[in-house]
Amino acid sequence: MMDRLEQLKRHIEFLEELGVQGVRRDPTWRNRESVAREALDSRLDGSRDQEVRPSLSSVLLLGQIRDDLGDCERCKLYSGRTQLVFGVGDPSANLMFVGEAPGKDEDREGLPFVGRAGQLLTKIIASIGLSRDEVYIANVIKCRPPNNRNPEPDEVATCEPFLFRQVDAVRPKVVVALGAFAVRTLLASKLAISRLRGQVYDYRGAKLVPTFHPAFLLRNPERKRDVWEDMKTVRSLLAG
């Protein structure tokens, strides 16, 4: 588990990027944050002194899904990939992030969100007091599309059932859909992400929170405040 000081550092870094210069010292405000953090810690860690081990059933189910994918050649994306990018993190996490598809860095490393967007995602996760090891991260599509184009309908239809199985195996309390493509795919909606975010949806037994993709935030840093609002919603859902 990430050292708490490192989590605090990344939390502050992300808030600084949002333009936040400080926090209130009002005791009532601090007490409210403390209660929320304690409730979240209790659910995530089981107790202050004991770390919950991943559910064996979740580990086995994810392993079976990965075995079923194998060296997948179910759609045309296989021909241009370096390797399949499955998912990473706590197999029994309460919080799951779902992105669009692997990029160049992810295709090389075989892990989701490892480039600049991944570094920002790590800060976003830390902003609510968690580390990447405490969440589960996956993509709708497991192979990199050529030139990072949007996945095509047949590719989504091929890959999405495996994502469904991943969600069912992890059984998160909250799913965060990152970016317009992931949001519209998971919600089966054609609406713009600007119309969909700011609300909470039911999704496969979890609560789904749409937000902007970290790569979008790198190009549009002024939208980081929107993501911070979404992450506060996530934090409340986890603590509730």
PDB file of C-alpha atoms in Angstrom:
ATOM      1  CA  MET A   1       0.000   0.000   0.000  1.00  0.00           C
ATOM      2  CA  MET A   2       1.266   3.450  -0.898  1.00  0.00           C
ATOM      3  CA  ASP A   3       2.754   5.326   2.017  1.00  0.00           C
ATOM      4  CA  ARG A   4       0.249   7.839   3.397  1.00  0.00           C
ATOM      5  CA  LEU A   5       2.736  10.681   3.028  1.00  0.00           C
ATOM      6  CA  GLU A   6       3.121   9.914  -0.670  1.00  0.00           C
ATOM      7  CA  GLN A   7      -0.678   9.838  -1.022  1.00  0.00           C
ATOM      8  CA  LEU A   8      -0.911  13.214   0.699  1.00  0.00           C
ATOM      9  CA  LYS A   9       1.781  14.639  -1.576  1.00  0.00           C
ATOM     10  CA  ARG A  10      -0.064  13.536  -4.719  1.00  0.00           C
ATOM     11  CA  HIS A  11      -3.348  14.774  -3.291  1.00  0.00           C
ATOM     12  CA  ILE A  12      -1.825  18.228  -2.758  1.00  0.00           C
ATOM     13  CA  GLU A  13      -0.202  18.186  -6.218  1.00  0.00           C
ATOM     14  CA  PHE A  14      -3.543  17.486  -7.870  1.00  0.00           C
ATOM     15  CA  LEU A  15      -5.303  20.200  -5.869  1.00  0.00           C
ATOM     16  CA  GLU A  16      -2.540  22.656  -6.801  1.00  0.00           C
ATOM     17  CA  GLU A  17      -3.094  21.806 -10.464  1.00  0.00           C
ATOM     18  CA  LEU A  18      -6.743  22.723  -9.926  1.00  0.00           C
ATOM     19  CA  GLY A  19      -5.675  26.105  -8.614  1.00  0.00           C
ATOM     20  CA  VAL A  20      -6.633  25.359  -5.011  1.00  0.00           C
ATOM     21  CA  GLN A  21      -4.365  27.453  -2.785  1.00  0.00           C
ATOM     22  CA  GLY A  22      -5.419  26.122   0.595  1.00  0.00           C
ATOM     23  CA  VAL A  23      -8.108  24.451   2.663  1.00  0.00           C
ATOM     24  CA  ARG A  24     -10.434  25.769   5.312  1.00  0.00           C
ATOM     25  CA  ARG A  25      -9.443  25.432   8.943  1.00  0.00           C
ATOM     26  CA  ASP A  26     -12.999  25.405  10.199  1.00  0.00           C
ATOM     27  CA  PRO A  27     -13.243  22.545  12.768  1.00  0.00           C
ATOM     28  CA  THR A  28     -16.673  21.475  11.507  1.00  0.00           C
ATOM     29  CA  TRP A  29     -15.344  21.102   7.962  1.00  0.00           C
ATOM     30  CA  ARG A  30     -12.315  19.145   9.161  1.00  0.00           C
ATOM     31  CA  ASN A  31     -14.513  16.865  11.249  1.00  0.00           C
ATOM     32  CA  ARG A  32     -16.742  16.129   8.245  1.00  0.00           C
ATOM     33  CA  GLU A  33     -13.721  15.182   6.151  1.00  0.00           C
ATOM     34  CA  SER A  34     -12.378  13.031   8.983  1.00  0.00           C
ATOM     35  CA  VAL A  35     -15.635  11.126   9.344  1.00  0.00           C
ATOM     36  CA  ALA A  36     -15.817  10.505   5.589  1.00  0.00           C
ATOM     37  CA  ARG A  37     -12.201   9.318   5.509  1.00  0.00           C
ATOM     38  CA  GLU A  38     -12.731   6.977   8.451  1.00  0.00           C
ATOM     39  CA  ALA A  39     -15.819   5.482   6.845  1.00  0.00           C
ATOM     40  CA  LEU A  40     -13.948   4.994   3.579  1.00  0.00           C
ATOM     41  CA  ASP A  41     -10.935   3.458   5.317  1.00  0.00           C
ATOM     42  CA  SER A  42     -13.215   1.100   7.199  1.00  0.00           C
ATOM     43  CA  ARG A  43     -14.796  -0.161   4.003  1.00  0.00           C
ATOM     44  CA  LEU A  44     -11.562  -0.405   2.050  1.00  0.00           C
ATOM     45  CA  ASP A  45      -9.245  -1.743   4.741  1.00  0.00           C
ATOM     46  CA  GLY A  46     -11.583  -3.614   7.053  1.00  0.00           C
ATOM     47  CA  SER A  47      -9.898  -1.855   9.976  1.00  0.00           C
ATOM     48  CA  ARG A  48      -7.135   0.633  10.674  1.00  0.00           C
ATOM     49  CA  ASP A  49      -4.665  -2.117  11.472  1.00  0.00           C
ATOM     50  CA  GLN A  50      -5.559  -4.896   9.070  1.00  0.00           C
ATOM     51  CA  GLU A  51      -5.315  -4.997   5.285  1.00  0.00           C
ATOM     52  CA  VAL A  52      -7.958  -6.963   3.430  1.00  0.00           C
ATOM     53  CA  ARG A  53      -6.610  -9.693   1.163  1.00  0.00           C
ATOM     54  CA  PRO A  54      -8.085  -9.939  -2.331  1.00  0.00           C
ATOM     55  CA  SER A  55     -11.011 -12.324  -2.587  1.00  0.00           C
ATOM     56  CA  LEU A  56      -9.795 -15.664  -3.894  1.00  0.00           C
ATOM     57  CA  SER A  57     -12.894 -15.966  -6.053  1.00  0.00           C
ATOM     58  CA  SER A  58     -12.153 -12.607  -7.711  1.00  0.00           C
ATOM     59  CA  VAL A  59      -8.564 -13.647  -8.406  1.00  0.00           C
ATOM     60  CA  LEU A  60      -9.678 -16.950  -9.908  1.00  0.00           C
ATOM     61  CA  LEU A  61     -12.418 -15.357 -11.992  1.00  0.00           C
ATOM     62  CA  LEU A  62     -10.079 -12.717 -13.425  1.00  0.00           C
ATOM     63  CA  GLY A  63      -7.521 -15.409 -14.148  1.00  0.00           C
ATOM     64  CA  GLN A  64     -10.154 -17.416 -16.006  1.00  0.00           C
ATOM     65  CA  ILE A  65     -11.180 -14.372 -18.049  1.00  0.00           C
ATOM     66  CA  ARG A  66      -7.555 -13.725 -18.996  1.00  0.00           C
ATOM     67  CA  ASP A  67      -7.119 -17.370 -19.954  1.00  0.00           C
ATOM     68  CA  ASP A  68     -10.258 -17.208 -22.087  1.00  0.00           C
ATOM     69  CA  LEU A  69      -8.889 -14.164 -23.911  1.00  0.00           C
ATOM     70  CA  GLY A  70      -5.646 -16.003 -24.568  1.00  0.00           C
ATOM     71  CA  ASP A  71      -3.649 -14.638 -27.506  1.00  0.00           C
ATOM     72  CA  CYS A  72      -6.852 -13.074 -28.800  1.00  0.00           C
ATOM     73  CA  GLU A  73      -7.435 -12.839 -32.556  1.00  0.00           C
ATOM     74  CA  ARG A  74     -11.187 -12.250 -32.383  1.00  0.00           C
ATOM     75  CA  CYS A  75     -11.046  -8.910 -34.241  1.00  0.00           C
ATOM     76  CA  LYS A  76      -8.676  -7.120 -36.596  1.00  0.00           C
ATOM     77  CA  LEU A  77      -6.929  -5.164 -33.828  1.00  0.00           C
ATOM     78  CA  TYR A  78      -4.754  -8.153 -32.934  1.00  0.00           C
ATOM     79  CA  SER A  79      -2.651  -7.726 -36.069  1.00  0.00           C
ATOM     80  CA  GLY A  80      -1.256  -4.344 -35.015  1.00  0.00           C
ATOM     81  CA  ARG A  81      -0.784  -4.776 -31.295  1.00  0.00           C
ATOM     82  CA  THR A  82       2.400  -5.524 -29.387  1.00  0.00           C
ATOM     83  CA  GLN A  83       0.508  -7.231 -26.590  1.00  0.00           C
ATOM     84  CA  LEU A  84      -2.942  -7.461 -25.083  1.00  0.00           C
ATOM     85  CA  VAL A  85      -3.656  -5.081 -22.173  1.00  0.00           C
ATOM     86  CA  PHE A  86      -5.992  -6.801 -19.712  1.00  0.00           C
ATOM     87  CA  GLY A  87      -6.272  -4.914 -16.421  1.00  0.00           C
ATOM     88  CA  VAL A  88      -4.388  -4.208 -13.211  1.00  0.00           C
ATOM     89  CA  GLY A  89      -5.002  -3.547  -9.535  1.00  0.00           C
ATOM     90  CA  ASP A  90      -6.868  -5.004  -6.582  1.00  0.00           C
ATOM     91  CA  PRO A  91      -9.045  -7.917  -7.812  1.00  0.00           C
ATOM     92  CA  SER A  92     -11.655  -7.153  -5.151  1.00  0.00           C
ATOM     93  CA  ALA A  93     -11.476  -3.349  -5.224  1.00  0.00           C
ATOM     94  CA  ASN A  94     -14.437  -1.195  -4.250  1.00  0.00           C
ATOM     95  CA  LEU A  95     -13.462   1.272  -6.980  1.00  0.00           C
ATOM     96  CA  MET A  96     -12.885   0.449 -10.658  1.00  0.00           C
ATOM     97  CA  PHE A  97     -11.778   2.766 -13.461  1.00  0.00           C
ATOM     98  CA  VAL A  98     -12.643   1.977 -17.087  1.00  0.00           C
ATOM     99  CA  GLY A  99     -10.957   3.770 -19.970  1.00  0.00           C
ATOM    100  CA  GLU A 100     -11.203   3.507 -23.733  1.00  0.00           C
ATOM    101  CA  ALA A 101      -8.293   1.490 -25.116  1.00  0.00           C
ATOM    102  CA  PRO A 102      -4.516   1.114 -24.737  1.00  0.00           C
ATOM    103  CA  GLY A 103      -2.255   3.773 -26.214  1.00  0.00           C
ATOM    104  CA  LYS A 104       1.349   3.493 -27.364  1.00  0.00           C
ATOM    105  CA  ASP A 105       2.836   3.280 -23.859  1.00  0.00           C
ATOM    106  CA  GLU A 106       0.235   0.786 -22.670  1.00  0.00           C
ATOM    107  CA  ASP A 107       0.734  -1.379 -25.756  1.00  0.00           C
ATOM    108  CA  ARG A 108       4.460  -1.489 -25.012  1.00  0.00           C
ATOM    109  CA  GLU A 109       4.154  -2.128 -21.268  1.00  0.00           C
ATOM    110  CA  GLY A 110       1.100  -4.392 -21.299  1.00  0.00           C
ATOM    111  CA  LEU A 111      -0.544  -2.336 -18.520  1.00  0.00           C
ATOM    112  CA  PRO A 112      -3.357   0.251 -18.645  1.00  0.00           C
ATOM    113  CA  PHE A 113      -2.682   3.938 -18.015  1.00  0.00           C
ATOM    114  CA  VAL A 114       1.117   4.051 -17.791  1.00  0.00           C
ATOM    115  CA  GLY A 115       1.868   7.122 -19.946  1.00  0.00           C
ATOM    116  CA  ARG A 116       1.323  10.804 -19.120  1.00  0.00           C
ATOM    117  CA  ALA A 117      -2.418  10.241 -18.845  1.00  0.00           C
ATOM    118  CA  GLY A 118      -1.706   7.372 -16.492  1.00  0.00           C
ATOM    119  CA  GLN A 119       0.453   9.568 -14.289  1.00  0.00           C
ATOM    120  CA  LEU A 120      -2.396  12.052 -14.047  1.00  0.00           C
ATOM    121  CA  LEU A 121      -4.828   9.236 -13.248  1.00  0.00           C
ATOM    122  CA  THR A 122      -2.545   8.205 -10.385  1.00  0.00           C
ATOM    123  CA  LYS A 123      -2.812  11.752  -8.996  1.00  0.00           C
ATOM    124  CA  ILE A 124      -6.581  11.716  -9.430  1.00  0.00           C
ATOM    125  CA  ILE A 125      -6.803   8.453  -7.489  1.00  0.00           C
ATOM    126  CA  ALA A 126      -4.531   9.858  -4.784  1.00  0.00           C
ATOM    127  CA  SER A 127      -6.746  12.942  -4.521  1.00  0.00           C
ATOM    128  CA  ILE A 128      -9.354  10.827  -2.718  1.00  0.00           C
ATOM    129  CA  GLY A 129      -6.781   9.133  -0.510  1.00  0.00           C
ATOM    130  CA  LEU A 130      -6.235   5.925  -2.490  1.00  0.00           C
ATOM    131  CA  SER A 131      -3.393   4.363  -4.444  1.00  0.00           C
ATOM    132  CA  ARG A 132      -3.470   2.489  -7.749  1.00  0.00           C
ATOM    133  CA  ASP A 133      -2.950  -0.740  -5.801  1.00  0.00           C
ATOM    134  CA  GLU A 134      -6.286  -0.160  -4.055  1.00  0.00           C
ATOM    135  CA  VAL A 135      -8.379   0.182  -7.225  1.00  0.00           C
ATOM    136  CA  TYR A 136      -8.848  -1.878 -10.383  1.00  0.00           C
ATOM    137  CA  ILE A 137      -8.133  -0.342 -13.802  1.00  0.00           C
ATOM    138  CA  ALA A 138      -9.182  -1.689 -17.204  1.00  0.00           C
ATOM    139  CA  ASN A 139     -10.233  -0.540 -20.670  1.00  0.00           C
ATOM    140  CA  VAL A 140     -13.228  -1.305 -22.846  1.00  0.00           C
ATOM    141  CA  ILE A 141     -10.840  -2.437 -25.609  1.00  0.00           C
ATOM    142  CA  LYS A 142      -7.852  -4.664 -24.830  1.00  0.00           C
ATOM    143  CA  CYS A 143      -5.720  -3.957 -27.927  1.00  0.00           C
ATOM    144  CA  ARG A 144      -4.396  -0.655 -29.236  1.00  0.00           C
ATOM    145  CA  PRO A 145      -6.330   0.712 -32.234  1.00  0.00           C
ATOM    146  CA  PRO A 146      -4.131   1.948 -35.118  1.00  0.00           C
ATOM    147  CA  ASN A 147      -2.986   5.548 -34.614  1.00  0.00           C
ATOM    148  CA  ASN A 148      -5.086   5.651 -31.435  1.00  0.00           C
ATOM    149  CA  ARG A 149      -8.300   5.975 -33.450  1.00  0.00           C
ATOM    150  CA  ASN A 150     -11.655   5.384 -31.777  1.00  0.00           C
ATOM    151  CA  PRO A 151     -12.593   1.700 -31.562  1.00  0.00           C
ATOM    152  CA  GLU A 152     -15.098   0.554 -34.163  1.00  0.00           C
ATOM    153  CA  PRO A 153     -18.467  -1.063 -33.332  1.00  0.00           C
ATOM    154  CA  ASP A 154     -17.372  -4.611 -34.184  1.00  0.00           C
ATOM    155  CA  GLU A 155     -14.302  -4.217 -31.965  1.00  0.00           C
ATOM    156  CA  VAL A 156     -16.449  -3.015 -29.076  1.00  0.00           C
ATOM    157  CA  ALA A 157     -18.888  -5.882 -29.589  1.00  0.00           C
ATOM    158  CA  THR A 158     -15.973  -8.326 -29.446  1.00  0.00           C
ATOM    159  CA  CYS A 159     -14.272  -6.899 -26.361  1.00  0.00           C
ATOM    160  CA  GLU A 160     -17.152  -5.618 -24.244  1.00  0.00           C
ATOM    161  CA  PRO A 161     -18.277  -9.047 -22.961  1.00  0.00           C
ATOM    162  CA  PHE A 162     -14.847  -9.512 -21.393  1.00  0.00           C
ATOM    163  CA  LEU A 163     -15.159  -6.130 -19.665  1.00  0.00           C
ATOM    164  CA  PHE A 164     -18.584  -7.175 -18.362  1.00  0.00           C
ATOM    165  CA  ARG A 165     -16.981 -10.277 -16.891  1.00  0.00           C
ATOM    166  CA  GLN A 166     -14.193  -8.216 -15.320  1.00  0.00           C
ATOM    167  CA  VAL A 167     -16.721  -5.929 -13.632  1.00  0.00           C
ATOM    168  CA  ASP A 168     -18.703  -8.929 -12.412  1.00  0.00           C
ATOM    169  CA  ALA A 169     -15.528 -10.574 -11.075  1.00  0.00           C
ATOM    170  CA  VAL A 170     -14.256  -7.512  -9.206  1.00  0.00           C
ATOM    171  CA  ARG A 171     -17.748  -6.482  -8.035  1.00  0.00           C
ATOM    172  CA  PRO A 172     -16.777  -2.863  -7.329  1.00  0.00           C
ATOM    173  CA  LYS A 173     -19.039  -0.540  -5.418  1.00  0.00           C
ATOM    174  CA  VAL A 174     -18.268   2.311  -7.840  1.00  0.00           C
ATOM    175  CA  VAL A 175     -17.183   2.333 -11.494  1.00  0.00           C
ATOM    176  CA  VAL A 176     -15.630   5.497 -12.931  1.00  0.00           C
ATOM    177  CA  ALA A 177     -15.969   5.707 -16.716  1.00  0.00           C
ATOM    178  CA  LEU A 178     -13.092   7.753 -18.130  1.00  0.00           C
ATOM    179  CA  GLY A 179     -13.775   9.728 -21.277  1.00  0.00           C
ATOM    180  CA  ALA A 180     -16.540  10.094 -23.822  1.00  0.00           C
ATOM    181  CA  PHE A 181     -16.024   6.731 -25.491  1.00  0.00           C
ATOM    182  CA  ALA A 182     -16.041   4.697 -22.274  1.00  0.00           C
ATOM    183  CA  VAL A 183     -18.981   6.667 -20.876  1.00  0.00           C
ATOM    184  CA  ARG A 184     -21.132   6.253 -23.983  1.00  0.00           C
ATOM    185  CA  THR A 185     -20.192   2.588 -24.342  1.00  0.00           C
ATOM    186  CA  LEU A 186     -20.929   1.627 -20.742  1.00  0.00           C
ATOM    187  CA  LEU A 187     -24.167   3.613 -20.648  1.00  0.00           C
ATOM    188  CA  ALA A 188     -25.168   2.605 -24.190  1.00  0.00           C
ATOM    189  CA  SER A 189     -25.834   6.278 -24.889  1.00  0.00           C
ATOM    190  CA  LYS A 190     -25.119   8.634 -27.763  1.00  0.00           C
ATOM    191  CA  LEU A 191     -25.260  11.746 -25.587  1.00  0.00           C
ATOM    192  CA  ALA A 192     -22.192  13.929 -25.129  1.00  0.00           C
ATOM    193  CA  ILE A 193     -20.159  13.359 -21.987  1.00  0.00           C
ATOM    194  CA  SER A 194     -20.973  16.933 -20.950  1.00  0.00           C
ATOM    195  CA  ARG A 195     -24.625  15.850 -20.791  1.00  0.00           C
ATOM    196  CA  LEU A 196     -23.906  12.604 -18.961  1.00  0.00           C
ATOM    197  CA  ARG A 197     -21.389  13.609 -16.295  1.00  0.00           C
ATOM    198  CA  GLY A 198     -22.550  15.144 -13.042  1.00  0.00           C
ATOM    199  CA  GLN A 199     -24.977  12.267 -12.470  1.00  0.00           C
ATOM    200  CA  VAL A 200     -24.711   8.797 -10.942  1.00  0.00           C
ATOM    201  CA  TYR A 201     -25.970   5.749 -12.843  1.00  0.00           C
ATOM    202  CA  ASP A 202     -26.657   2.115 -11.984  1.00  0.00           C
ATOM    203  CA  TYR A 203     -24.313  -0.264 -13.792  1.00  0.00           C
ATOM    204  CA  ARG A 204     -24.057  -4.042 -13.257  1.00  0.00           C
ATOM    205  CA  GLY A 205     -24.696  -3.798  -9.524  1.00  0.00           C
ATOM    206  CA  ALA A 206     -22.407  -0.773  -9.068  1.00  0.00           C
ATOM    207  CA  LYS A 207     -22.779   2.986  -9.183  1.00  0.00           C
ATOM    208  CA  LEU A 208     -21.243   4.505 -12.312  1.00  0.00           C
ATOM    209  CA  VAL A 209     -19.736   7.993 -12.325  1.00  0.00           C
ATOM    210  CA  PRO A 210     -18.798   9.474 -15.729  1.00  0.00           C
ATOM    211  CA  THR A 211     -15.867  11.871 -15.927  1.00  0.00           C
ATOM    212  CA  PHE A 212     -13.318  13.203 -18.390  1.00  0.00           C
ATOM    213  CA  HIS A 213     -10.378  11.107 -19.576  1.00  0.00           C
ATOM    214  CA  PRO A 214      -6.969  12.099 -18.157  1.00  0.00           C
ATOM    215  CA  ALA A 215      -5.649  12.547 -21.715  1.00  0.00           C
ATOM    216  CA  PHE A 216      -8.416  15.106 -22.309  1.00  0.00           C
ATOM    217  CA  LEU A 217      -7.378  16.911 -19.125  1.00  0.00           C
ATOM    218  CA  LEU A 218      -3.804  17.189 -20.396  1.00  0.00           C
ATOM    219  CA  ARG A 219      -5.163  19.131 -23.378  1.00  0.00           C
ATOM    220  CA  ASN A 220      -7.851  20.961 -21.400  1.00  0.00           C
ATOM    221  CA  PRO A 221      -6.518  21.532 -17.870  1.00  0.00           C
ATOM    222  CA  GLU A 222      -9.364  23.930 -17.085  1.00  0.00           C
ATOM    223  CA  ARG A 223     -11.678  20.879 -16.840  1.00  0.00           C
ATOM    224  CA  LYS A 224      -9.739  19.391 -13.912  1.00  0.00           C
ATOM    225  CA  ARG A 225     -12.105  21.103 -11.512  1.00  0.00           C
ATOM    226  CA  ASP A 226     -14.978  19.149 -13.048  1.00  0.00           C
ATOM    227  CA  VAL A 227     -13.091  15.920 -12.447  1.00  0.00           C
ATOM    228  CA  TRP A 228     -12.422  16.945  -8.851  1.00  0.00           C
ATOM    229  CA  GLU A 229     -16.173  17.413  -8.355  1.00  0.00           C
ATOM    230  CA  ASP A 230     -16.758  13.961  -9.847  1.00  0.00           C
ATOM    231  CA  MET A 231     -14.142  12.416  -7.572  1.00  0.00           C
ATOM    232  CA  LYS A 232     -15.775  13.980  -4.533  1.00  0.00           C
ATOM    233  CA  THR A 233     -18.950  12.197  -5.616  1.00  0.00           C
ATOM    234  CA  VAL A 234     -16.973   8.962  -5.893  1.00  0.00           C
ATOM    235  CA  ARG A 235     -15.548   9.462  -2.423  1.00  0.00           C
ATOM    236  CA  SER A 236     -19.021  10.000  -0.980  1.00  0.00           C
ATOM    237  CA  LEU A 237     -20.364   6.882  -2.691  1.00  0.00           C
ATOM    238  CA  LEU A 238     -17.508   4.784  -1.325  1.00  0.00           C
ATOM    239  CA  ALA A 239     -18.028   6.117   2.186  1.00  0.00           C
ATOM    240  CA  GLY A 240     -21.814   5.789   2.093  1.00  0.00           C
TER     241      GLY A 240
END
